[in-house]
Each structure stands twice: as structure tokens, then as C-alpha cells.
């Protein structure tokens, strides 16, 4: 990774987190790593503004081959869309709207915000008006940037994009619609043009529209009478369009970046394509911006790619401002958080000082990494080929063993055995010789795509999307099925805790007694008005990642399971975002998000018993310490 990113953590400006709604010594914030997926980019002058997870990054592209990160600002949630007008930048996140002063690009500053739970797909700004495409069109009055106000809505539920020129908004909705927003509280439809769909960008008197089949040039010198001037064919799944000077750039999901000569607006011509780099089959190109003869492509899991098109027939990548979606499985060892980062491999972050996490490396394993477990200095990665990594120097991991015949999605390592959830069931792998991992035993549970596994004593609990299999591993070479549960869809977990199985399904937290593994007995259900999307246990505390749908607050909850038959809520936060995985140190919990990195919070402490120690099984103790 670019060494410049290692310094970002010293300059990130954090928005204050609300206090926990639970006990004040529980889930107290200790640090934050806000970086993740890149979904949006805008440009002005020689500066690009990109989302990197929940972090806004200001990139100087005066020398496009050597981009320089000059400013960073962490927001509350993932940046989904951006718009810029003069010194004001607008960032739409799942948690709300942020108005950011970028008059000093090295020190961007939030000057206004509006909390709401939504999906701000696209934004456009002009003067004191901001338009947001979110199902329909939302019109905001931002004349007072410190207090943006939703002024009106325009109910076009299939809106594809919105662009603004002056006080006119152009919307694609089964055709092009033109709204006069002189009074933002009372939009007036003043023009239209049939047959126009897809994404929009405007420059001067021209509006450019791109869909999966066509690129079109529209004259808007009279906004009330848009006129189609020229068009050309396109292929690929179009994600965005941007124009500057004589060039337009069209990003596609997986087919690269199209470069279009618009020097003659009546006869636009696709001159070349910048393909995706070799080996990036799972990469997705989304938003695009333009600076001079360069296209800037926001990619979901590879940051910002800078494409030079001085020779429009042969566009080529000249630099990358890296980022990575973080949140698949995660594990902690020796001050380091390891996260499975999809086809990027492993992301390694030093959290020895949780208040200042340091990004060490992204370690490519040549395939989609779904989960990781770390024991001491050795990391075990579940991927299309099971991989064992020496992480004694976490900044320079080294592969020491692999088995391409084992394709896993979830992993748990105990002693010299790795238990791996696979497409067809459970595989047990002997890792006593790390350079030569070999299958030791397996059980076919059916082709349900088994996602996760937990092991305690002689029992393994393996989860698919709708089933939990209770497997006897007393002889790891010959595991066999004892029983199975089919609660509902949307399972998370499971965790084996003493003689109990605990997992989440939908809005409920379930506890089953496994004293007789052939006959699991439900002993408790805790039902709350939210959905559980992540679940893990540390000590005698269960941590839940939660979300409210449709778009609503997402956060974490901590439940005391010292008595598994009667879990009690210890603390909760609604400001954490969509958490699907957790990692734990002795003092901190790290809730891992798929697109926006992770936080560090103080662990919640379970009950103390007569000897002064925390217990994971209340049956072992006689009395609690007051």
C-alpha cells in the first residue's frame, strides 16, 4: 500500500460519537479505522474528493501520476454520494447529509449536517440548492449551510440520476425531465425529452447522458427545450459519466472505462477503453469524475484509479489511490487486527494503540478470502485455497503452506486442527505441519454453502443460510451429524458456550441446550425490534451487530450471557454502522464493517464471582461479588 496512507491516521478529524445508551463503562470508544470501500468521487480544479469508507479524502492530481493526499475527514458512516459547488462539498451517507467547507482543502470541515436514514444514490448542487436521488428526488435548501432543510420532493420512483445547471434540475426518468427550482419548495416541470435514460453530467451548454446502449449529447442552452444533438452506441453495464473539455468518460461495472471524443458534439465517438487490470474479475467500477484529459474512477474495492487519455485511443492507468472494503471475517492477535478483504486478500492493521490504528499492508492471496483465524504468529485464511501465513512480521506476511483442494468460507483453529466450513459441509484439516496442511476428516452436510463454524470440546456447530448442523468431532477424522436446526433465514453465529448453542436469527437471539446434542432444546428467545446481522462472543458477553430496515440506525449491542437462559442487555450504540463481524483483544472489541473499517470499544465486563474472576459458565460458581 502507498506509504502515504500510513500517515492518514494522524490527521483524521473524527466527528464526536454519541454516548452509549448502556452502562457508561461499557462500549466506550477507544479508536476508529474508518477506511473501506470507495463508492463516490467528484473533481474540481486539480483536486479530487473521494469517499474511502467513511473517510473523505482530498487528492491533489496536479501530477496525475503522483497523486498526493492533502486532506482527510472522517464522517459517521459510509460515503455513498458526493456533490461539489464552489467551496461547498456535500456528502451523503447512510446516516445523513453532511455539508463540508473545502475552502481550505487541507482541512475540510463539516459546517452543517442533517441526520436521516436513507440511501442517497446521487447528488447534484448549484447555488443554494441540493438535489438528492433517493428513490424519488429530494430537494434541499442549503442557503444556511449549517442547517440544511428538505424543501420539497418530486415523486419519480424510478429516477436514474440528477444533474443541476443553475436553478434547473435535469432528471432521467423514462425520459429526461427538467425542473425549475427557483423556489426549491415548489418545483415546476418546465421541459422534457423522451428516450433519454441513465446517468448524467453537464458542462457548459451540453448535457451528457449514458445508459447501457447509448451515449447522447443534449443541448441545454434553453433548459426548457432540451434538444438531442448527437449519439453513439455503448456496451457494458454503465455506472456513471463525466465530461471535461473534448472528452467524456463512461465507467462500466466490469468492462472498463470508455473514452468518448465529444469535440464534435453532433458526432460523439468512442475512441478507446481502459480495461480493468488483469486479475480484477471481482472488481466493480462505479462513480467517475474528470480532470483535464484524465478519468478518475471510484472502484468498490481498489480505491481511485487515475486513467490518462491524452491519447484517447489508448487510455491507460497512471496511478491508484488505494482503499479496500474491509469487512469479511476478522481475527486479533498480538496487537494486530487481520480482516478478510475479499479478492484483495488480508488487510493487516496495527491496533496496539487503538486510538491511532496504523494500516500495515494488504496481502494478496490470489483469491477471494472469506474468513481468517489467527493463532499466535500464524494466520489461517479460508479462501479458494486454504492458506497458512507466517505473520511474525505483520507488515510482511509470508505464505508458508496451502491446500488448493480446500475451499472454505468460515474457519476455526484449535490446537493442530483447522475446522473449515465449505460449500458442502465441514472439513477438518491437520495443520501440525503448517507447510503441508492435509485433510484429516470431513462430513458432507449438503450443498447449502456453509458459512461459519464454531468448535467446543467434541461438538462443532456449522451454519449455512438457513440451517445449523450439530456435528460430533470427538473423532476429528470421522465427524458425524448429531442433529440440525432450521429456525429461519438470516442466521448469524452460531457460538458454542458451555453446554449451550447461542445464535441470532432475524430479530431474535436464541439459546439452545445441547446437553443431549441429538436433541437440542430451546431454552430462551430474546426478541427485539431490529434485525441481527452480526454475532460473536467474548468471555461471558455476546456482541450483536444490528440494523433497522428500511434504512434506519445500525449499531451494536452487548448482552450478558453468564446465564445463557436469561441474557440481559449491558450496553448498546446506534452510531456504529452495519457490523457483521467482530474481533477481540483482552481489553477491546473491534466491530468490523464491510465498507467502513472498524471501531475500537472497551469490552463489556460480565459478572464477577466469589474468587474475583469473570465466569463464562455461572453453574461453576456459587455467589457473585456485589
Coordinates of C-alpha atoms in Angstrom, one line a residue:
X1 CA 0.0 0.0 0.0
X2 CA 1.0 3.6 -0.7
X3 CA 3.1 4.7 2.3
X4 CA 1.3 8.0 2.3
X5 CA -1.8 6.2 3.7
X6 CA 0.1 5.2 6.8
X7 CA 0.1 8.8 7.9
X8 CA -3.6 9.5 7.5
X9 CA -4.5 8.3 10.9
X10 CA -2.6 11.3 12.4
X11 CA -4.7 13.8 10.5
X12 CA -8.2 12.2 10.6
X13 CA -10.8 14.5 12.1
X14 CA -13.4 12.5 13.9
X15 CA -16.9 13.5 14.4
X16 CA -17.8 13.1 18.1
X17 CA -19.7 9.8 18.8
X18 CA -22.8 9.9 20.8
X19 CA -22.6 8.4 24.3
X20 CA -23.5 4.8 24.7
X21 CA -27.1 4.2 25.7
X22 CA -25.9 1.4 28.0
X23 CA -23.6 1.5 31.0
X24 CA -21.0 4.2 30.8
X25 CA -18.1 1.8 31.3
X26 CA -19.4 -0.4 28.5
X27 CA -18.7 0.1 24.8
X28 CA -16.8 3.3 25.4
X29 CA -15.0 4.5 22.2
X30 CA -11.2 3.9 22.1
X31 CA -10.4 4.5 18.4
X32 CA -11.5 4.2 14.9
X33 CA -10.3 2.9 11.5
X34 CA -12.8 4.5 9.0
X35 CA -11.4 3.3 5.7
X36 CA -13.0 0.9 3.3
X37 CA -14.9 0.9 0.0
X38 CA -14.8 3.7 -2.5
X39 CA -18.2 4.5 -4.0
X40 CA -18.1 8.1 -5.0
X41 CA -15.7 10.7 -6.5
X42 CA -16.1 14.3 -7.7
X43 CA -13.5 16.7 -9.0
X44 CA -12.9 20.5 -9.2
X45 CA -9.8 22.1 -10.5
X46 CA -6.9 19.8 -9.9
X47 CA -8.5 18.3 -6.8
X48 CA -10.5 15.1 -6.4
X49 CA -12.7 14.3 -3.5
X50 CA -13.2 10.6 -2.9
X51 CA -15.0 8.5 -0.3
X52 CA -12.8 5.9 1.3
X53 CA -15.2 4.1 3.5
X54 CA -16.5 6.7 6.0
X55 CA -13.4 9.0 5.3
X56 CA -13.5 11.8 2.8
X57 CA -10.1 12.1 1.2
X58 CA -8.9 15.2 -0.8
X59 CA -6.4 14.2 -3.5
X60 CA -4.2 16.6 -5.4
X61 CA -3.9 15.5 -9.0
X62 CA -1.7 18.3 -10.3
X63 CA 0.6 15.5 -11.2
X64 CA -1.8 12.7 -12.0
X65 CA 0.9 10.0 -12.0
X66 CA 1.8 11.0 -8.4
X67 CA -1.4 11.8 -6.5
X68 CA -1.0 13.4 -3.2
X69 CA -3.5 13.1 -0.3
X70 CA -3.7 16.5 1.1
X71 CA -6.7 16.3 3.4
X72 CA -8.9 13.8 5.3
X73 CA -12.1 14.0 7.2
X74 CA -13.9 11.0 8.9
X75 CA -17.7 11.1 8.8
X76 CA -20.2 9.0 10.7
X77 CA -21.0 6.4 8.0
X78 CA -20.0 5.2 4.5
X79 CA -19.9 7.9 1.9
X80 CA -22.3 6.8 -0.9
X81 CA -22.5 10.0 -2.9
X82 CA -20.8 13.4 -3.3
X83 CA -21.5 16.7 -5.0
X84 CA -19.5 19.9 -5.1
X85 CA -20.3 23.5 -5.8
X86 CA -17.6 26.1 -5.2
X87 CA -16.3 25.8 -1.6
X88 CA -19.1 23.5 -0.5
X89 CA -18.9 19.8 -0.7
X90 CA -22.0 17.6 0.0
X91 CA -21.5 14.1 1.3
X92 CA -24.4 11.7 1.5
X93 CA -24.0 8.8 3.9
X94 CA -26.5 6.2 5.2
X95 CA -26.7 8.2 8.4
X96 CA -27.4 11.6 6.8
X97 CA -26.3 14.6 4.8
X98 CA -23.0 16.4 5.6
X99 CA -22.2 20.0 4.3
X100 CA -18.4 20.4 4.2
X101 CA -16.4 23.5 3.8
X102 CA -13.5 22.8 1.4
X103 CA -12.3 26.4 1.0
X104 CA -9.1 25.0 2.7
X105 CA -8.7 21.6 1.0
X106 CA -6.1 20.5 3.5
X107 CA -8.5 21.0 6.4
X108 CA -12.1 20.1 5.2
X109 CA -14.6 20.8 7.9
X110 CA -18.2 19.8 8.5
X111 CA -20.3 23.0 8.8
X112 CA -23.8 21.5 8.7
X113 CA -25.5 18.1 8.9
X114 CA -28.9 16.6 8.7
X115 CA -29.4 13.2 10.3
X116 CA -31.6 10.8 8.4
X117 CA -31.5 7.2 7.5
X118 CA -31.7 6.8 3.7
X119 CA -29.9 5.7 0.6
X120 CA -28.6 8.8 -1.2
X121 CA -27.7 7.3 -4.6
X122 CA -26.8 10.5 -6.4
X123 CA -26.4 14.2 -5.6
X124 CA -26.2 17.5 -7.6
X125 CA -25.7 21.0 -6.2
X126 CA -26.0 24.6 -7.6
X127 CA -26.1 27.8 -5.6
X128 CA -28.3 27.2 -2.5
X129 CA -30.0 24.1 -3.8
X130 CA -29.0 20.5 -3.4
X131 CA -30.9 17.7 -5.2
X132 CA -30.6 14.1 -4.0
X133 CA -31.8 11.0 -5.8
X134 CA -33.1 8.6 -3.2
X135 CA -36.0 6.6 -4.7
X136 CA -37.6 9.9 -5.9
X137 CA -36.0 13.3 -5.9
X138 CA -35.3 15.2 -2.7
X139 CA -34.7 19.0 -2.9
X140 CA -32.8 20.7 -0.1
X141 CA -32.5 24.4 0.7
X142 CA -28.9 24.9 1.8
X143 CA -28.9 28.7 1.9
X144 CA -27.9 28.2 5.5
X145 CA -25.2 25.5 5.2
X146 CA -25.3 24.9 9.0
X147 CA -28.9 23.9 8.8
X148 CA -29.9 22.2 5.5
X149 CA -33.7 21.9 5.1
X150 CA -35.6 19.5 3.0
X151 CA -37.7 21.9 0.9
X152 CA -39.7 19.5 -1.4
X153 CA -39.8 16.2 -3.1
X154 CA -40.5 15.1 -6.6
X155 CA -42.1 11.6 -6.7
X156 CA -40.3 9.9 -9.6
X157 CA -39.6 6.5 -8.1
X158 CA -37.5 5.2 -11.0
X159 CA -35.2 8.2 -11.1
X160 CA -31.8 7.1 -12.5
X161 CA -29.8 10.3 -12.0
X162 CA -30.0 14.0 -11.4
X163 CA -27.8 16.9 -12.6
X164 CA -28.1 20.7 -11.9
X165 CA -27.3 23.7 -14.1
X166 CA -28.2 27.0 -12.4
X167 CA -31.6 26.6 -10.9
X168 CA -32.6 23.8 -13.2
X169 CA -32.5 20.1 -12.3
X170 CA -32.3 17.5 -15.0
X171 CA -33.7 14.1 -14.1
X172 CA -33.7 10.8 -16.1
X173 CA -37.0 9.1 -15.5
X174 CA -38.1 7.0 -18.5
X175 CA -37.0 10.1 -20.4
X176 CA -35.4 13.5 -19.4
X177 CA -37.4 15.8 -17.2
X178 CA -36.4 19.4 -16.4
X179 CA -37.5 21.1 -13.1
X180 CA -37.3 24.8 -12.3
X181 CA -36.1 25.1 -8.7
X182 CA -36.1 28.8 -8.4
X183 CA -38.4 28.2 -5.4
X184 CA -37.0 24.9 -4.0
X185 CA -40.1 24.4 -2.1
X186 CA -42.2 24.3 -5.2
X187 CA -40.5 22.5 -8.2
X188 CA -42.1 23.2 -11.6
X189 CA -41.7 20.8 -14.6
X190 CA -40.7 23.1 -17.4
X191 CA -39.3 20.7 -20.1
X192 CA -38.7 17.1 -21.2
X193 CA -37.1 15.0 -23.8
X194 CA -38.2 11.4 -24.5
X195 CA -35.9 8.5 -24.9
X196 CA -33.1 9.7 -22.5
X197 CA -32.1 7.4 -19.7
X198 CA -29.2 6.5 -17.5
X199 CA -26.5 8.7 -15.9
X200 CA -26.0 12.4 -16.5
X201 CA -23.2 15.1 -16.5
X202 CA -23.3 18.7 -17.6
X203 CA -20.7 21.1 -18.9
X204 CA -21.5 24.4 -20.4
X205 CA -24.5 24.2 -22.7
X206 CA -24.4 20.5 -23.0
X207 CA -25.8 17.6 -21.0
X208 CA -24.3 14.2 -21.5
X209 CA -26.4 11.0 -20.9
X210 CA -25.1 7.5 -20.8
X211 CA -27.0 4.2 -20.5
X212 CA -26.2 0.6 -21.3
X213 CA -26.8 1.1 -25.0
X214 CA -26.2 4.8 -25.9
X215 CA -24.1 7.9 -25.1
X216 CA -26.1 11.0 -26.0
X217 CA -25.3 14.8 -26.3
X218 CA -28.1 17.1 -25.4
X219 CA -28.1 20.9 -26.0
X220 CA -29.5 22.7 -22.9
X221 CA -28.8 26.4 -23.8
X222 CA -32.5 26.7 -23.3
X223 CA -33.1 24.3 -20.4
X224 CA -36.9 24.3 -21.1
X225 CA -36.3 22.9 -24.6
X226 CA -33.5 20.2 -24.4
X227 CA -32.5 19.1 -27.9
X228 CA -30.8 15.8 -28.8
X229 CA -27.7 16.8 -30.9
X230 CA -25.7 13.5 -31.3
X231 CA -25.3 10.0 -30.0
X232 CA -23.2 6.8 -30.3
X233 CA -23.6 3.2 -29.2
X234 CA -22.3 1.8 -25.9
X235 CA -21.9 -1.6 -24.4
X236 CA -21.5 -2.8 -20.8
X237 CA -23.3 -2.0 -17.6
X238 CA -23.0 1.8 -17.4
X239 CA -22.4 3.1 -13.8
X240 CA -21.5 6.8 -14.4
X241 CA -20.5 9.5 -16.9
X242 CA -18.3 12.6 -16.6
X243 CA -17.1 15.1 -19.2
X244 CA -14.3 17.7 -19.4
X245 CA -13.2 19.6 -22.5
X246 CA -13.3 17.4 -25.6
X247 CA -13.5 14.1 -23.7
X248 CA -16.2 12.2 -21.8
X249 CA -15.6 9.2 -19.6
X250 CA -18.1 6.4 -19.0
X251 CA -17.5 3.9 -16.3
X252 CA -18.9 0.4 -16.6
X253 CA -19.3 -2.2 -13.8
X254 CA -16.8 -4.7 -15.2
X255 CA -16.0 -3.7 -18.7
X256 CA -13.6 -0.8 -18.0
X257 CA -13.7 2.9 -18.8
X258 CA -14.9 4.1 -22.1
X259 CA -13.3 7.3 -23.6
X260 CA -15.5 9.3 -25.9
X261 CA -14.4 12.2 -28.1
X262 CA -17.0 15.0 -27.8
X263 CA -15.0 17.6 -29.7
X264 CA -17.8 17.5 -32.3
X265 CA -21.0 17.3 -30.1
X266 CA -23.1 16.2 -33.1
X267 CA -20.9 13.1 -33.7
X268 CA -19.5 11.7 -30.4
X269 CA -17.1 8.8 -31.0
X270 CA -15.9 6.1 -28.6
X271 CA -12.2 6.2 -29.2
X272 CA -10.9 3.7 -26.7
X273 CA -11.4 1.7 -23.5
X274 CA -9.2 1.4 -20.4
X275 CA -9.7 -2.2 -19.3
X276 CA -9.7 -3.4 -15.8
X277 CA -6.3 -4.7 -14.7
X278 CA -5.7 -8.4 -15.1
X279 CA -6.8 -10.4 -12.2
X280 CA -9.5 -8.0 -11.1
X281 CA -12.5 -10.0 -12.1
X282 CA -14.4 -9.3 -8.9
X283 CA -13.7 -5.5 -9.0
X284 CA -16.6 -3.1 -9.6
X285 CA -16.1 0.3 -11.2
X286 CA -18.7 2.8 -10.1
X287 CA -18.5 6.6 -9.9
X288 CA -16.4 8.6 -12.4
X289 CA -15.1 12.2 -12.5
X290 CA -12.8 14.1 -14.9
X291 CA -9.8 16.4 -14.6
X292 CA -8.4 17.7 -17.9
X293 CA -7.7 14.6 -20.0
X294 CA -7.8 12.1 -17.1
X295 CA -10.7 10.0 -16.0
X296 CA -11.0 9.2 -12.2
X297 CA -12.8 6.0 -11.5
X298 CA -14.1 5.1 -8.0
X299 CA -13.8 1.4 -7.6
X300 CA -15.6 -0.5 -4.9
X301 CA -12.6 -2.4 -3.5
X302 CA -9.5 -0.8 -5.2
X303 CA -9.8 2.9 -4.4
X304 CA -9.5 5.6 -7.1
X305 CA -7.9 4.6 -10.4
X306 CA -6.5 7.5 -12.5
X307 CA -6.8 6.9 -16.2
X308 CA -4.8 9.1 -18.7
X309 CA -6.4 9.7 -22.0
X310 CA -4.1 12.2 -23.7
X311 CA -4.1 9.6 -26.4
X312 CA -7.9 8.9 -26.4
X313 CA -7.4 5.7 -28.5
X314 CA -5.1 4.2 -25.9
X315 CA -6.2 5.2 -22.4
X316 CA -4.1 3.8 -19.6
X317 CA -3.9 3.7 -15.8
X318 CA -1.2 6.0 -14.4
X319 CA -1.8 5.8 -10.7
X320 CA -4.0 4.5 -7.9
X321 CA -5.2 5.9 -4.6
X322 CA -5.8 2.7 -2.8
X323 CA -8.6 1.6 -0.5
X324 CA -10.2 -1.7 0.3
X325 CA -13.5 -3.0 1.6
X326 CA -12.6 -4.4 5.0
X327 CA -15.4 -6.4 6.5
X328 CA -15.5 -10.1 6.0
X329 CA -14.2 -12.4 8.8
X330 CA -11.7 -10.9 11.3
X331 CA -9.3 -12.1 14.0
X332 CA -7.0 -10.4 16.5
X333 CA -3.5 -11.4 17.7
X334 CA -0.7 -9.6 19.4
X335 CA -2.0 -6.0 18.8
X336 CA -2.9 -6.7 15.2
X337 CA -6.4 -7.0 13.5
X338 CA -6.5 -9.2 10.5
X339 CA -9.5 -8.8 8.2
X340 CA -10.6 -10.9 5.3
X341 CA -10.8 -8.4 2.4
X342 CA -12.4 -10.4 -0.4
X343 CA -10.3 -10.7 -3.5
X344 CA -7.8 -8.3 -2.1
X345 CA -6.6 -10.9 0.4
X346 CA -5.9 -9.9 4.0
X347 CA -5.8 -6.4 5.4
X348 CA -3.5 -6.1 8.4
X349 CA -3.9 -3.2 10.8
X350 CA -1.8 -2.4 13.9
X351 CA -4.2 -1.6 16.8
X352 CA -1.6 -1.8 19.6
X353 CA -2.7 1.8 20.2
X354 CA -6.4 1.7 19.4
X355 CA -6.6 5.5 19.3
X356 CA -4.2 5.6 16.4
X357 CA -4.5 2.4 14.2
X358 CA -1.9 2.0 11.6
X359 CA -2.5 0.3 8.3
X360 CA 0.3 -2.1 7.7
X361 CA -0.4 -4.0 4.4
X362 CA -2.9 -5.6 2.1
X363 CA -1.7 -9.1 1.5
X364 CA -2.9 -10.6 -1.8
X365 CA -3.6 -14.3 -1.6
X366 CA -4.7 -14.7 -5.2
X367 CA -8.4 -15.3 -4.5
X368 CA -11.5 -14.4 -2.5
X369 CA -10.7 -14.5 1.2
X370 CA -13.8 -15.1 3.2
X371 CA -12.5 -15.6 6.8
X372 CA -9.4 -15.7 8.9
X373 CA -8.3 -17.1 12.2
X374 CA -5.0 -16.2 13.8
X375 CA -3.2 -18.2 16.5
X376 CA -0.1 -16.6 17.8
X377 CA 2.0 -15.5 14.8
X378 CA 0.2 -17.8 12.3
X379 CA -2.8 -16.7 10.2
X380 CA -5.1 -19.3 8.6
X381 CA -7.2 -18.0 5.7
X382 CA -10.4 -19.6 4.3
X383 CA -10.4 -18.9 0.6
X384 CA -10.5 -20.8 -2.7
X385 CA -7.3 -22.5 -1.5
X386 CA -6.8 -22.9 2.2
X387 CA -3.7 -20.8 3.1
X388 CA -1.4 -20.7 6.1
X389 CA 0.6 -17.5 6.7
X390 CA 3.6 -16.6 8.8
X391 CA 2.6 -13.2 10.4
X392 CA 5.5 -12.9 12.8
X393 CA 6.3 -9.7 10.9
X394 CA 2.7 -8.5 10.3
X395 CA 3.9 -5.8 7.8
X396 CA 5.4 -8.5 5.6
X397 CA 3.3 -11.7 5.9
X398 CA 4.7 -14.8 4.1
X399 CA 2.7 -17.8 2.8
X400 CA 4.2 -21.0 4.3
X401 CA 1.6 -23.5 3.3
X402 CA -1.6 -24.0 1.3
X403 CA -4.0 -26.7 0.0
X404 CA -5.9 -25.7 -3.2
X405 CA -8.3 -28.6 -2.7
X406 CA -9.9 -27.0 0.3
X407 CA -12.3 -24.1 -0.5
X408 CA -13.6 -22.6 2.7
X409 CA -15.9 -19.7 3.9
X410 CA -15.5 -20.0 7.7
X411 CA -12.7 -21.2 9.9
X412 CA -11.9 -22.1 13.5
X413 CA -8.4 -23.3 14.5
X414 CA -7.9 -25.3 17.7
X415 CA -4.6 -26.9 18.6
X416 CA -3.3 -28.6 15.4
X417 CA -6.6 -28.8 13.6
X418 CA -8.5 -26.3 11.4
X419 CA -12.2 -26.7 11.1
X420 CA -13.4 -25.2 7.9
X421 CA -17.0 -24.5 6.7
X422 CA -17.1 -25.3 3.0
X423 CA -19.7 -25.4 0.2
X424 CA -20.7 -29.0 1.1
X425 CA -20.2 -29.1 4.9
X426 CA -17.2 -29.4 7.3
X427 CA -13.6 -30.2 6.6
X428 CA -11.1 -30.9 9.3
X429 CA -7.5 -30.1 8.3
X430 CA -4.3 -31.2 10.1
X431 CA -2.1 -28.1 10.4
X432 CA 0.6 -29.6 12.7
X433 CA 2.9 -29.3 9.7
X434 CA 2.0 -25.8 8.5
X435 CA 3.9 -26.2 5.3
X436 CA 1.8 -29.2 4.3
X437 CA -1.8 -28.9 5.5
X438 CA -3.8 -32.0 4.7
X439 CA -7.4 -33.0 5.1
X440 CA -7.9 -35.1 8.3
X441 CA -11.6 -35.7 8.2
X442 CA -14.9 -34.3 6.6
X443 CA -18.6 -34.6 6.6
X444 CA -21.0 -33.8 3.7
X445 CA -23.9 -31.7 5.1
X446 CA -25.5 -30.9 1.7
X447 CA -24.8 -28.3 -0.8
X448 CA -26.1 -25.3 1.2
X449 CA -22.9 -23.2 1.2
X450 CA -21.9 -23.5 4.8
X451 CA -20.6 -20.1 6.0
X452 CA -19.2 -20.4 9.6
X453 CA -18.2 -22.8 12.2
X454 CA -17.5 -22.9 16.0
X455 CA -16.0 -25.7 17.9
X456 CA -16.1 -26.5 21.6
X457 CA -14.9 -29.8 23.1
X458 CA -16.4 -32.6 21.0
X459 CA -19.0 -30.5 19.2
X460 CA -18.9 -28.3 16.1
X461 CA -21.7 -26.0 15.1
X462 CA -21.8 -25.3 11.4
X463 CA -24.1 -22.7 9.8
X464 CA -25.5 -22.2 6.3
X465 CA -28.0 -19.6 5.4
X466 CA -30.9 -21.4 7.0
X467 CA -29.5 -24.4 8.9
X468 CA -27.3 -25.1 11.9
X469 CA -25.7 -28.5 11.9
X470 CA -24.6 -30.0 15.2
X471 CA -21.6 -32.2 14.4
X472 CA -19.8 -34.6 16.7
X473 CA -16.0 -34.2 16.3
X474 CA -14.9 -36.4 19.2
X475 CA -13.0 -38.3 16.4
X476 CA -12.0 -35.4 14.1
X477 CA -11.1 -37.9 11.4
X478 CA -14.7 -39.1 11.2
X479 CA -17.1 -36.3 12.2
X480 CA -20.8 -37.2 12.1
X481 CA -24.1 -35.3 12.3
X482 CA -25.9 -35.4 15.7
X483 CA -28.8 -33.0 14.8
X484 CA -29.7 -29.9 12.9
X485 CA -31.8 -26.8 13.4
X486 CA -33.8 -24.9 10.8
X487 CA -35.0 -21.7 12.6
X488 CA -35.5 -19.2 9.8
X489 CA -33.3 -17.4 7.2
X490 CA -30.8 -14.7 8.1
X491 CA -28.8 -16.7 10.6
X492 CA -25.7 -15.2 12.4
X493 CA -23.4 -17.0 14.7
X494 CA -23.5 -19.7 16.0
X495 CA -21.4 -19.8 19.2
X496 CA -21.0 -22.8 21.5
X497 CA -21.0 -21.6 25.1
X498 CA -20.6 -24.3 27.8
X499 CA -23.4 -26.8 27.1
X500 CA -25.4 -24.2 25.1
X501 CA -25.7 -23.1 21.5
X502 CA -26.4 -19.4 21.0
X503 CA -27.2 -17.8 17.7
X504 CA -29.2 -15.0 16.1
X505 CA -31.9 -15.3 13.5
X506 CA -33.8 -12.3 12.2
X507 CA -34.7 -10.2 15.2
X508 CA -34.2 -12.8 17.8
X509 CA -31.3 -14.2 20.0
X510 CA -31.8 -17.9 20.6
X511 CA -30.3 -20.2 23.3
X512 CA -30.5 -24.0 22.9
X513 CA -29.4 -26.5 25.5
X514 CA -27.0 -29.1 23.9
X515 CA -26.7 -31.4 26.9
X516 CA -28.1 -34.0 24.6
X517 CA -26.6 -33.0 21.2
X518 CA -29.1 -35.3 19.5
X519 CA -32.0 -33.4 20.9
X520 CA -31.3 -29.6 21.2
X521 CA -33.8 -27.9 23.4
X522 CA -34.7 -24.2 23.0
X523 CA -34.5 -22.6 26.5
X524 CA -34.7 -18.9 25.6
X525 CA -35.5 -16.4 22.9
X526 CA -34.9 -12.6 23.1
X527 CA -36.9 -10.7 20.5
X528 CA -36.1 -7.0 19.8
X529 CA -37.5 -4.6 17.1
X530 CA -34.4 -4.8 14.9
X531 CA -32.5 -7.3 12.8
X532 CA -29.3 -9.0 13.8
X533 CA -26.6 -9.1 11.1
X534 CA -23.5 -10.0 13.2
X535 CA -22.9 -12.1 16.3
X536 CA -19.8 -13.1 18.4
X537 CA -19.0 -13.8 22.0
X538 CA -16.1 -12.8 24.2
X539 CA -15.9 -14.1 27.7
X540 CA -19.5 -14.1 29.0
X541 CA -20.7 -11.2 26.8
X542 CA -22.4 -11.6 23.4
X543 CA -22.0 -8.8 20.9
X544 CA -24.6 -8.3 18.2
X545 CA -24.4 -6.2 15.1
X546 CA -27.9 -4.8 14.5
X547 CA -29.8 -2.8 11.8
X548 CA -33.2 -1.4 11.3
X549 CA -34.9 -1.7 7.9
X550 CA -35.9 0.1 5.7
X551 CA -32.8 2.4 6.2
X552 CA -32.5 3.0 9.8
X553 CA -29.9 3.2 12.6
X554 CA -27.3 0.4 12.7
X555 CA -25.2 -0.4 15.7
X556 CA -24.1 -2.9 18.2
X557 CA -25.5 -4.4 21.4
X558 CA -23.7 -6.2 24.3
X559 CA -25.6 -8.9 26.2
X560 CA -24.6 -10.6 29.4
X561 CA -24.9 -14.4 28.8
X562 CA -23.4 -15.5 32.0
X563 CA -26.7 -17.2 32.5
X564 CA -27.4 -18.3 28.9
X565 CA -31.1 -18.9 29.7
X566 CA -31.6 -15.3 30.6
X567 CA -29.4 -12.9 28.6
X568 CA -29.5 -9.3 29.8
X569 CA -28.6 -6.1 27.8
X570 CA -25.5 -4.4 29.1
X571 CA -25.0 -1.7 26.6
X572 CA -25.8 -0.5 23.1
X573 CA -24.7 2.0 20.5
X574 CA -26.7 3.1 17.4
X575 CA -23.9 5.1 15.8
X576 CA -21.6 2.3 14.6
X577 CA -23.0 1.3 11.2
X578 CA -23.6 -2.1 9.8
X579 CA -21.4 -4.6 11.8
X580 CA -21.2 -8.2 10.5
X581 CA -18.1 -9.4 12.3
X582 CA -16.1 -8.8 15.5
X583 CA -12.5 -9.2 16.7
X584 CA -11.5 -9.1 20.3
X585 CA -8.4 -8.3 22.3
X586 CA -8.2 -8.6 26.1
X587 CA -9.4 -5.0 26.5
X588 CA -11.3 -4.1 23.3
X589 CA -13.9 -5.2 20.9
X590 CA -13.4 -4.3 17.3
X591 CA -16.8 -4.3 15.4
X592 CA -15.9 -4.9 11.7
X593 CA -17.9 -3.3 8.9
X594 CA -17.9 -4.4 5.2
X595 CA -17.4 -1.0 3.8
X596 CA -16.2 1.3 6.5
X597 CA -13.5 -0.3 8.5
X598 CA -13.9 -0.8 12.3
X599 CA -14.1 0.9 15.7
X600 CA -12.5 0.0 18.9
X601 CA -14.6 0.0 22.1
X602 CA -13.9 -1.1 25.6
X603 CA -15.0 -4.6 26.3
X604 CA -18.1 -5.0 28.5
X605 CA -17.3 -6.9 31.7
X606 CA -19.5 -9.8 32.7
X607 CA -20.4 -10.6 36.3
X608 CA -17.6 -11.2 38.8
X609 CA -17.9 -14.2 41.1
X610 CA -16.6 -15.1 44.6
X611 CA -13.0 -15.5 43.5
X612 CA -13.0 -12.2 41.8
X613 CA -12.8 -13.6 38.2
X614 CA -15.3 -13.3 35.4
X615 CA -17.0 -16.6 34.7
X616 CA -18.1 -17.9 31.3
X617 CA -20.3 -20.5 33.0
X618 CA -22.4 -19.5 36.0
X619 CA -23.0 -23.1 37.0
X620 CA -19.4 -23.2 38.1
X621 CA -19.8 -20.5 40.8
X622 CA -21.8 -20.1 43.9
X623 CA -22.1 -16.4 44.5
X624 CA -21.5 -13.1 42.8
X625 CA -19.3 -10.3 44.2
X626 CA -21.5 -7.2 44.9

